[in-house]
Amino acid sequence: MNLDQEQPQEQTIEEIVASLGDTVGEARVDNPKMTCTGVDVFYADKQAIFGVDLDIGANEVLSMIGPSGCGKSTLLRCLNRMNDTIPICKVTGQLTLDGEDIYGKQTDPVLLRARVGMVFQKPNPFPKSIYENVAYGPRLHGLSRNKADLDDIVVTSLRKAGIYNEVKDRLDQPGTGLSGGQQQRLCIARTIACSPEVILMDEPCSALDPIATAKIEELIDELRENYSIAIVTHSMQQAARVSQRTAYFHLGKLVEVGDTDTIFTNPRHELTENYITGRFG
Amino acid sequence: MTISLLLLLIFILTATGYVIGRARVAKMRNQVDRSERPHSLPRYYGYMVAIYTALPALVVIILWIFFESTVLTGLVSKQLPADTQALPQGQLNLILNDIKNIAVGNMSQSTADPVRTAAADHFSRLLDNSQWARNILAILVALLGMFFGYRSIHKDQRARVFVERAIMIFLIACSSLAILTTVGIVFSVLFESLRFFDKVPFSEFAFGLHWSPQTAIRTDQVGSSGSFGAVPIFAGTLLISAIAMLVAVPFGLMSAIYLAEYASPTARAWIKPLLEILAGIPTVVYGFFAALTMAPLMRNVGEAIGLTVASESALAAGLVMGIMIIPFVSSLSDDVITAVPQAMRDGSLGLGATKSETIKNVVIPAALPGIVGGVLLAVSRAIGETMIVVMAAGLAANLTINPLEAVTTVTVQIVTLLTGDQAFDSPKTLAAFALGLLLFITTLILNIIALRTVRKYREQYE
Ligand SMILES: Nc1ncnc2c1ncn2[C@@H]1O[C@H](COP(=O)(O)OP(=O)(O)OP(=O)(O)O)[C@@H](O)[C@H]1O
Ligand SMILES: [Mg+2]
């Protein structure tokens, strides 16, 4: 068995990326909430994102799809500077929120993260009560004037996340005692409670059953009225159901981006077509 | 034949048992009919025969060694002249000791009297016979065991299960040994303490406010009647431990947080080993540092601001002990803080918390059970520490909560009570056992409380 023979011409990732050509489709929208321009991301010497231009429109759900390891999480984490927690990670290029450079000198990553919330792939509730989990953000940012206010925020957030009825009798019990799907919705409630402007979701349904998934998709649809949302997903159906625009990544390069309908019915790039029809590789 | 030769022989027999047991089954493995094949792999039958060979023989040897001396001593003392036998137990024991020493050759025969020499001859003959009997019996038992094990091999026999169970029993035996030893220690301390409480009432010991263990050696002596109120020395122990923990917990925890959350990998690589060096310094070095540097410093500083500080003070000892304990707290806390999953931190940072808010609200609560565990280890270390206190805190059993005065601790008192030539049945020495018992009970209660709190906390958050 010789793997080299199957790939006779040894290409570096840089060469493959160069051969992919420019991004196909409309990276820009009329009313952008966040923008990326020429974004490169490096993990130490290894480049993970290559010159991405992409907008997230106001009140829009953008889904990010692509094979594993293509840099979806990496780009998502750039959008609220969660990459700052990885010492070897370096971001260049320009990213903006409402026209302000989010990597600029005067930008405070802590404030940024309050405005750009994140739901992680694996549910990660704090080892605190359900109530405290949701109240965490509002407490930090002083969003409530008194206890009644805080109660109100907690209940509203849990309602919006579609989990209130399941937990209303046990708000004082640990959030870690919930099922995986409930935990994920708790984490969404926790994020909503900070009233962010943008919500980033990294495969929020990967650990959930179809019913819980449907609930979260419904929630995303409702949230769109007030927030901008970027969601990473491995499910084509989910991308098609919840998003207005879709971006397809390959090896750290944004290959194609456009209206979800167009991407799924009439992809223009060969790689996109292969991927969404399941002929990848 | 010496005991080592015998053990070697048993070992050879055991190995033989393994080989023949294995060989016997190996042949059966090639049967075409699956139901005719043996239940377990051949080596398990080998192990089984080996166990049958070695175990009973070893039991025989151990029992023999255990009872040999009692039985032989009994036999020898029966042979002694009647008037010797009638001597009180203590003297008789001395004579028997002489006899044994002569027999083994530790004592020259020429200086001893004929009665003892004769008895010694008798003793060494008995010893010879006993050894032969032991060797023959052990080898016989080993052979019998091997024969039995070999004979019992049968295709349906579950040798693997047998071996697994033997291993389990062996492991149980090992762990019970540790437990039994502990129980033994506790009981011996308990009995000695009971003897002490015969002489000094428990209420006086537990509630008495005065400690001065000097008792009269001669009955006509005056002035030193001895009093055994343990309260001052327990108070001293608690005072010094509290001072030590006041130093060790904040500094240890803070350095752990720095190391785990803020330090760059290079800084960590330097600071962690440096902190651990603190743990490697012998306590006696800390002791003279406390006595020769800290205590005078305290006194000078105290004088400068108008306080009277004893030349040996609880403060000096407690501070140095606290420094000694910092690495325990920091390295254990560092481990548990590092073990808190990154996802937990990400969740908090992702909600717009700062690093210190994240640490305060999420990381430390998640790590708390481990931190409490580390602190408790440190507390028992502080309570048990002796050297620093002997050198820096003094021996005076003052009942005080003023850290500037000299105090003494339980461990220090145990040391002073037992060092030097002492009769082991005076209240003075027996008091050491009572102190030990009380110390043991204190730490036990401490541990139980700690385990309770940790468990309660876990239930809440898991
Ligand atoms: N902390 C890190 N350190 C070094 N390299 C990393 C790190 N995180 C990601 N990478 C690399 O960056 C590239 C993109 O990773 P990323 O996690 O963004 O992929 P992804 O598209 O989210 O994949 P998946 O769908 O499997 O989650 C991968 O090649 C990965 O090896
Ligand atoms: Mg990912």
PDB file of C-alpha atoms in Angstrom, chain B residues 134-336:
ATOM      1  CA  ARG B 134      10.033 -27.528  58.923  1.00  0.00           C
ATOM      2  CA  ASN B 135      11.978 -28.106  55.705  1.00  0.00           C
ATOM      3  CA  ILE B 136      10.705 -31.607  55.211  1.00  0.00           C
ATOM      4  CA  LEU B 137       7.135 -30.652  55.952  1.00  0.00           C
ATOM      5  CA  ALA B 138       7.241 -27.652  53.621  1.00  0.00           C
ATOM      6  CA  ILE B 139       8.663 -29.634  50.733  1.00  0.00           C
ATOM      7  CA  LEU B 140       6.193 -32.433  51.335  1.00  0.00           C
ATOM      8  CA  VAL B 141       3.291 -30.005  51.321  1.00  0.00           C
ATOM      9  CA  ALA B 142       4.583 -28.381  48.138  1.00  0.00           C
ATOM     10  CA  LEU B 143       4.873 -31.740  46.397  1.00  0.00           C
ATOM     11  CA  LEU B 144       1.427 -32.797  47.582  1.00  0.00           C
ATOM     12  CA  GLY B 145      -0.036 -29.514  46.390  1.00  0.00           C
ATOM     13  CA  MET B 146       1.610 -29.890  43.040  1.00  0.00           C
ATOM     14  CA  PHE B 147       0.326 -33.436  42.728  1.00  0.00           C
ATOM     15  CA  PHE B 148      -3.179 -32.400  43.706  1.00  0.00           C
ATOM     16  CA  GLY B 149      -3.205 -29.444  41.324  1.00  0.00           C
ATOM     17  CA  TYR B 150      -1.857 -31.537  38.473  1.00  0.00           C
ATOM     18  CA  ARG B 151      -4.371 -34.293  39.079  1.00  0.00           C
ATOM     19  CA  SER B 152      -7.264 -31.879  39.236  1.00  0.00           C
ATOM     20  CA  ILE B 153      -6.592 -30.560  35.731  1.00  0.00           C
ATOM     21  CA  HIS B 154      -9.555 -31.343  33.586  1.00  0.00           C
ATOM     22  CA  LYS B 155     -10.788 -29.812  30.363  1.00  0.00           C
ATOM     23  CA  ASP B 156     -13.864 -28.299  31.990  1.00  0.00           C
ATOM     24  CA  GLN B 157     -11.958 -26.860  34.877  1.00  0.00           C
ATOM     25  CA  ARG B 158     -12.055 -23.051  34.871  1.00  0.00           C
ATOM     26  CA  ALA B 159      -8.421 -22.353  35.541  1.00  0.00           C
ATOM     27  CA  ARG B 160      -8.706 -18.747  34.361  1.00  0.00           C
ATOM     28  CA  VAL B 161     -11.462 -18.042  36.851  1.00  0.00           C
ATOM     29  CA  PHE B 162      -9.413 -19.717  39.554  1.00  0.00           C
ATOM     30  CA  VAL B 163      -6.378 -17.585  38.784  1.00  0.00           C
ATOM     31  CA  GLU B 164      -8.437 -14.395  38.627  1.00  0.00           C
ATOM     32  CA  ARG B 165      -9.891 -15.144  42.004  1.00  0.00           C
ATOM     33  CA  ALA B 166      -6.473 -15.957  43.439  1.00  0.00           C
ATOM     34  CA  ILE B 167      -5.204 -12.598  42.204  1.00  0.00           C
ATOM     35  CA  MET B 168      -8.167 -10.847  43.762  1.00  0.00           C
ATOM     36  CA  ILE B 169      -7.617 -12.561  47.094  1.00  0.00           C
ATOM     37  CA  PHE B 170      -3.950 -11.643  46.962  1.00  0.00           C
ATOM     38  CA  LEU B 171      -4.832  -7.992  46.369  1.00  0.00           C
ATOM     39  CA  ILE B 172      -7.354  -8.039  49.183  1.00  0.00           C
ATOM     40  CA  ALA B 173      -4.725  -9.531  51.476  1.00  0.00           C
ATOM     41  CA  CYS B 174      -2.296  -6.748  50.584  1.00  0.00           C
ATOM     42  CA  SER B 175      -4.802  -4.010  51.263  1.00  0.00           C
ATOM     43  CA  SER B 176      -5.946  -5.588  54.496  1.00  0.00           C
ATOM     44  CA  LEU B 177      -2.327  -5.645  55.618  1.00  0.00           C
ATOM     45  CA  ALA B 178      -2.216  -1.858  55.433  1.00  0.00           C
ATOM     46  CA  ILE B 179      -5.556  -1.545  57.168  1.00  0.00           C
ATOM     47  CA  LEU B 180      -4.623  -4.069  59.839  1.00  0.00           C
ATOM     48  CA  THR B 181      -1.391  -2.241  60.553  1.00  0.00           C
ATOM     49  CA  THR B 182      -3.286   0.991  61.002  1.00  0.00           C
ATOM     50  CA  VAL B 183      -5.818  -0.695  63.226  1.00  0.00           C
ATOM     51  CA  GLY B 184      -2.944  -2.228  65.181  1.00  0.00           C
ATOM     52  CA  ILE B 185      -1.317   1.140  65.712  1.00  0.00           C
ATOM     53  CA  VAL B 186      -4.592   2.682  66.782  1.00  0.00           C
ATOM     54  CA  PHE B 187      -5.238  -0.098  69.265  1.00  0.00           C
ATOM     55  CA  SER B 188      -1.769  -0.019  70.771  1.00  0.00           C
ATOM     56  CA  VAL B 189      -2.070   3.736  71.225  1.00  0.00           C
ATOM     57  CA  LEU B 190      -5.534   3.228  72.627  1.00  0.00           C
ATOM     58  CA  PHE B 191      -4.426   0.660  75.215  1.00  0.00           C
ATOM     59  CA  GLU B 192      -1.472   2.711  76.365  1.00  0.00           C
ATOM     60  CA  SER B 193      -3.804   5.697  76.631  1.00  0.00           C
ATOM     61  CA  LEU B 194      -6.200   3.675  78.751  1.00  0.00           C
ATOM     62  CA  ARG B 195      -3.330   2.881  81.096  1.00  0.00           C
ATOM     63  CA  PHE B 196      -2.654   6.589  81.253  1.00  0.00           C
ATOM     64  CA  PHE B 197      -6.274   7.363  82.029  1.00  0.00           C
ATOM     65  CA  ASP B 198      -6.063   4.882  84.913  1.00  0.00           C
ATOM     66  CA  LYS B 199      -3.564   7.178  86.524  1.00  0.00           C
ATOM     67  CA  VAL B 200      -4.863  10.541  85.376  1.00  0.00           C
ATOM     68  CA  PRO B 201      -8.594  11.059  84.976  1.00  0.00           C
ATOM     69  CA  PHE B 202      -9.788  11.732  81.451  1.00  0.00           C
ATOM     70  CA  SER B 203     -11.613  14.880  82.483  1.00  0.00           C
ATOM     71  CA  GLU B 204      -8.418  16.352  83.852  1.00  0.00           C
ATOM     72  CA  PHE B 205      -6.580  15.521  80.648  1.00  0.00           C
ATOM     73  CA  ALA B 206      -9.243  16.833  78.281  1.00  0.00           C
ATOM     74  CA  PHE B 207     -10.295  19.936  80.188  1.00  0.00           C
ATOM     75  CA  GLY B 208      -7.362  20.759  82.439  1.00  0.00           C
ATOM     76  CA  LEU B 209      -5.793  24.122  81.758  1.00  0.00           C
ATOM     77  CA  HIS B 210      -2.377  23.345  83.155  1.00  0.00           C
ATOM     78  CA  TRP B 211       0.276  21.191  81.571  1.00  0.00           C
ATOM     79  CA  SER B 212       3.450  20.256  83.413  1.00  0.00           C
ATOM     80  CA  PRO B 213       4.288  16.607  83.043  1.00  0.00           C
ATOM     81  CA  GLN B 214       7.197  16.509  85.506  1.00  0.00           C
ATOM     82  CA  THR B 215       6.312  13.923  88.142  1.00  0.00           C
ATOM     83  CA  ALA B 216       8.197  12.964  91.219  1.00  0.00           C
ATOM     84  CA  ILE B 217      10.631  10.169  90.547  1.00  0.00           C
ATOM     85  CA  ARG B 218      11.095   9.260  94.206  1.00  0.00           C
ATOM     86  CA  THR B 219       8.116   9.188  96.483  1.00  0.00           C
ATOM     87  CA  ASP B 220       9.722  11.447  99.038  1.00  0.00           C
ATOM     88  CA  GLN B 221      10.381  14.157  96.463  1.00  0.00           C
ATOM     89  CA  VAL B 222       8.421  17.356  96.810  1.00  0.00           C
ATOM     90  CA  GLY B 223       7.123  19.997  94.495  1.00  0.00           C
ATOM     91  CA  SER B 224       6.647  18.164  91.230  1.00  0.00           C
ATOM     92  CA  SER B 225       3.356  16.402  91.338  1.00  0.00           C
ATOM     93  CA  GLY B 226       2.697  16.776  87.600  1.00  0.00           C
ATOM     94  CA  SER B 227      -0.455  17.977  85.962  1.00  0.00           C
ATOM     95  CA  PHE B 228      -1.779  16.834  82.647  1.00  0.00           C
ATOM     96  CA  GLY B 229      -4.263  19.342  81.287  1.00  0.00           C
ATOM     97  CA  ALA B 230      -3.940  19.067  77.514  1.00  0.00           C
ATOM     98  CA  VAL B 231      -5.900  22.188  76.621  1.00  0.00           C
ATOM     99  CA  PRO B 232      -2.902  24.549  76.424  1.00  0.00           C
ATOM    100  CA  ILE B 233      -0.951  22.360  74.066  1.00  0.00           C
ATOM    101  CA  PHE B 234      -3.936  21.726  71.811  1.00  0.00           C
ATOM    102  CA  ALA B 235      -4.580  25.430  71.780  1.00  0.00           C
ATOM    103  CA  GLY B 236      -0.934  25.929  70.856  1.00  0.00           C
ATOM    104  CA  THR B 237      -1.217  23.428  68.024  1.00  0.00           C
ATOM    105  CA  LEU B 238      -4.317  25.120  66.688  1.00  0.00           C
ATOM    106  CA  LEU B 239      -2.791  28.574  67.007  1.00  0.00           C
ATOM    107  CA  ILE B 240       0.341  27.666  65.103  1.00  0.00           C
ATOM    108  CA  SER B 241      -1.578  25.708  62.460  1.00  0.00           C
ATOM    109  CA  ALA B 242      -3.978  28.589  61.993  1.00  0.00           C
ATOM    110  CA  ILE B 243      -1.127  31.051  61.497  1.00  0.00           C
ATOM    111  CA  ALA B 244       0.503  28.644  59.057  1.00  0.00           C
ATOM    112  CA  MET B 245      -2.719  28.235  57.069  1.00  0.00           C
ATOM    113  CA  LEU B 246      -3.274  31.982  57.024  1.00  0.00           C
ATOM    114  CA  VAL B 247       0.040  32.231  55.240  1.00  0.00           C
ATOM    115  CA  ALA B 248      -0.122  29.122  53.098  1.00  0.00           C
ATOM    116  CA  VAL B 249      -3.682  29.206  51.733  1.00  0.00           C
ATOM    117  CA  PRO B 250      -3.762  32.710  50.231  1.00  0.00           C
ATOM    118  CA  PHE B 251      -0.212  32.637  48.927  1.00  0.00           C
ATOM    119  CA  GLY B 252      -0.468  29.058  47.690  1.00  0.00           C
ATOM    120  CA  LEU B 253      -3.796  29.630  45.993  1.00  0.00           C
ATOM    121  CA  MET B 254      -2.765  32.888  44.394  1.00  0.00           C
ATOM    122  CA  SER B 255       0.444  31.438  43.039  1.00  0.00           C
ATOM    123  CA  ALA B 256      -1.501  28.435  41.757  1.00  0.00           C
ATOM    124  CA  ILE B 257      -3.903  30.744  39.927  1.00  0.00           C
ATOM    125  CA  TYR B 258      -1.030  32.703  38.463  1.00  0.00           C
ATOM    126  CA  LEU B 259       0.739  29.542  37.369  1.00  0.00           C
ATOM    127  CA  ALA B 260      -2.327  27.901  35.889  1.00  0.00           C
ATOM    128  CA  GLU B 261      -4.012  30.859  34.243  1.00  0.00           C
ATOM    129  CA  TYR B 262      -1.595  33.688  33.622  1.00  0.00           C
ATOM    130  CA  ALA B 263       1.965  32.405  33.462  1.00  0.00           C
ATOM    131  CA  SER B 264       3.508  31.903  30.043  1.00  0.00           C
ATOM    132  CA  PRO B 265       4.832  28.389  29.444  1.00  0.00           C
ATOM    133  CA  THR B 266       8.402  29.575  30.025  1.00  0.00           C
ATOM    134  CA  ALA B 267       7.540  31.323  33.270  1.00  0.00           C
ATOM    135  CA  ARG B 268       5.676  28.226  34.395  1.00  0.00           C
ATOM    136  CA  ALA B 269       8.601  25.988  33.534  1.00  0.00           C
ATOM    137  CA  TRP B 270      10.792  28.076  35.848  1.00  0.00           C
ATOM    138  CA  ILE B 271       8.459  28.956  38.686  1.00  0.00           C
ATOM    139  CA  LYS B 272       6.851  25.595  39.305  1.00  0.00           C
ATOM    140  CA  PRO B 273      10.102  23.718  40.030  1.00  0.00           C
ATOM    141  CA  LEU B 274      11.314  26.656  42.122  1.00  0.00           C
ATOM    142  CA  LEU B 275       8.201  26.439  44.271  1.00  0.00           C
ATOM    143  CA  GLU B 276       8.623  22.726  44.565  1.00  0.00           C
ATOM    144  CA  ILE B 277      12.147  23.203  45.876  1.00  0.00           C
ATOM    145  CA  LEU B 278      10.501  24.817  48.899  1.00  0.00           C
ATOM    146  CA  ALA B 279       8.870  21.460  49.560  1.00  0.00           C
ATOM    147  CA  GLY B 280      12.213  19.710  49.324  1.00  0.00           C
ATOM    148  CA  ILE B 281      13.944  21.719  52.059  1.00  0.00           C
ATOM    149  CA  PRO B 282      14.311  19.563  55.184  1.00  0.00           C
ATOM    150  CA  THR B 283      12.076  20.789  57.973  1.00  0.00           C
ATOM    151  CA  VAL B 284      15.014  21.069  60.325  1.00  0.00           C
ATOM    152  CA  VAL B 285      16.458  23.736  58.026  1.00  0.00           C
ATOM    153  CA  TYR B 286      13.176  25.622  58.196  1.00  0.00           C
ATOM    154  CA  GLY B 287      13.378  25.123  61.938  1.00  0.00           C
ATOM    155  CA  PHE B 288      16.667  26.897  62.439  1.00  0.00           C
ATOM    156  CA  PHE B 289      15.667  29.537  59.913  1.00  0.00           C
ATOM    157  CA  ALA B 290      12.641  30.180  62.110  1.00  0.00           C
ATOM    158  CA  ALA B 291      14.633  30.130  65.333  1.00  0.00           C
ATOM    159  CA  LEU B 292      17.698  32.037  64.240  1.00  0.00           C
ATOM    160  CA  THR B 293      16.336  34.483  61.673  1.00  0.00           C
ATOM    161  CA  MET B 294      12.604  34.846  61.969  1.00  0.00           C
ATOM    162  CA  ALA B 295      12.236  34.928  65.741  1.00  0.00           C
ATOM    163  CA  PRO B 296      14.866  37.642  66.370  1.00  0.00           C
ATOM    164  CA  LEU B 297      13.460  39.615  63.442  1.00  0.00           C
ATOM    165  CA  MET B 298       9.996  39.419  64.940  1.00  0.00           C
ATOM    166  CA  ARG B 299      11.293  40.569  68.246  1.00  0.00           C
ATOM    167  CA  ASN B 300      13.185  43.526  66.804  1.00  0.00           C
ATOM    168  CA  VAL B 301      10.220  44.597  64.728  1.00  0.00           C
ATOM    169  CA  GLY B 302       7.959  44.123  67.731  1.00  0.00           C
ATOM    170  CA  GLU B 303      10.190  46.219  69.937  1.00  0.00           C
ATOM    171  CA  ALA B 304      10.366  48.933  67.316  1.00  0.00           C
ATOM    172  CA  ILE B 305       6.601  49.299  67.358  1.00  0.00           C
ATOM    173  CA  GLY B 306       6.321  48.849  71.088  1.00  0.00           C
ATOM    174  CA  LEU B 307       5.149  45.248  71.406  1.00  0.00           C
ATOM    175  CA  THR B 308       6.663  42.624  73.608  1.00  0.00           C
ATOM    176  CA  VAL B 309       7.527  39.585  71.587  1.00  0.00           C
ATOM    177  CA  ALA B 310       8.852  36.454  73.238  1.00  0.00           C
ATOM    178  CA  SER B 311      12.140  35.233  71.829  1.00  0.00           C
ATOM    179  CA  GLU B 312      10.359  32.063  70.853  1.00  0.00           C
ATOM    180  CA  SER B 313       6.964  32.936  69.468  1.00  0.00           C
ATOM    181  CA  ALA B 314       4.039  31.186  67.853  1.00  0.00           C
ATOM    182  CA  LEU B 315       4.151  33.785  65.125  1.00  0.00           C
ATOM    183  CA  ALA B 316       7.676  32.975  64.002  1.00  0.00           C
ATOM    184  CA  ALA B 317       7.018  29.252  63.947  1.00  0.00           C
ATOM    185  CA  GLY B 318       3.632  29.655  62.238  1.00  0.00           C
ATOM    186  CA  LEU B 319       4.947  31.973  59.528  1.00  0.00           C
ATOM    187  CA  VAL B 320       7.818  29.695  58.630  1.00  0.00           C
ATOM    188  CA  MET B 321       5.559  26.658  58.717  1.00  0.00           C
ATOM    189  CA  GLY B 322       3.176  28.491  56.397  1.00  0.00           C
ATOM    190  CA  ILE B 323       5.984  29.151  53.955  1.00  0.00           C
ATOM    191  CA  MET B 324       6.932  25.512  54.106  1.00  0.00           C
ATOM    192  CA  ILE B 325       3.356  24.505  53.257  1.00  0.00           C
ATOM    193  CA  ILE B 326       2.844  26.935  50.349  1.00  0.00           C
ATOM    194  CA  PRO B 327       4.107  24.450  47.762  1.00  0.00           C
ATOM    195  CA  PHE B 328       1.631  21.783  48.937  1.00  0.00           C
ATOM    196  CA  VAL B 329      -1.285  24.108  48.474  1.00  0.00           C
ATOM    197  CA  SER B 330      -0.026  25.640  45.265  1.00  0.00           C
ATOM    198  CA  SER B 331       0.977  22.519  43.448  1.00  0.00           C
ATOM    199  CA  LEU B 332      -2.215  20.595  44.317  1.00  0.00           C
ATOM    200  CA  SER B 333      -4.410  23.592  43.478  1.00  0.00           C
ATOM    201  CA  ASP B 334      -2.482  24.183  40.278  1.00  0.00           C
ATOM    202  CA  ASP B 335      -3.236  20.625  39.208  1.00  0.00           C
ATOM    203  CA  VAL B 336      -6.963  20.904  39.810  1.00  0.00           C
TER     204      VAL B 336
END
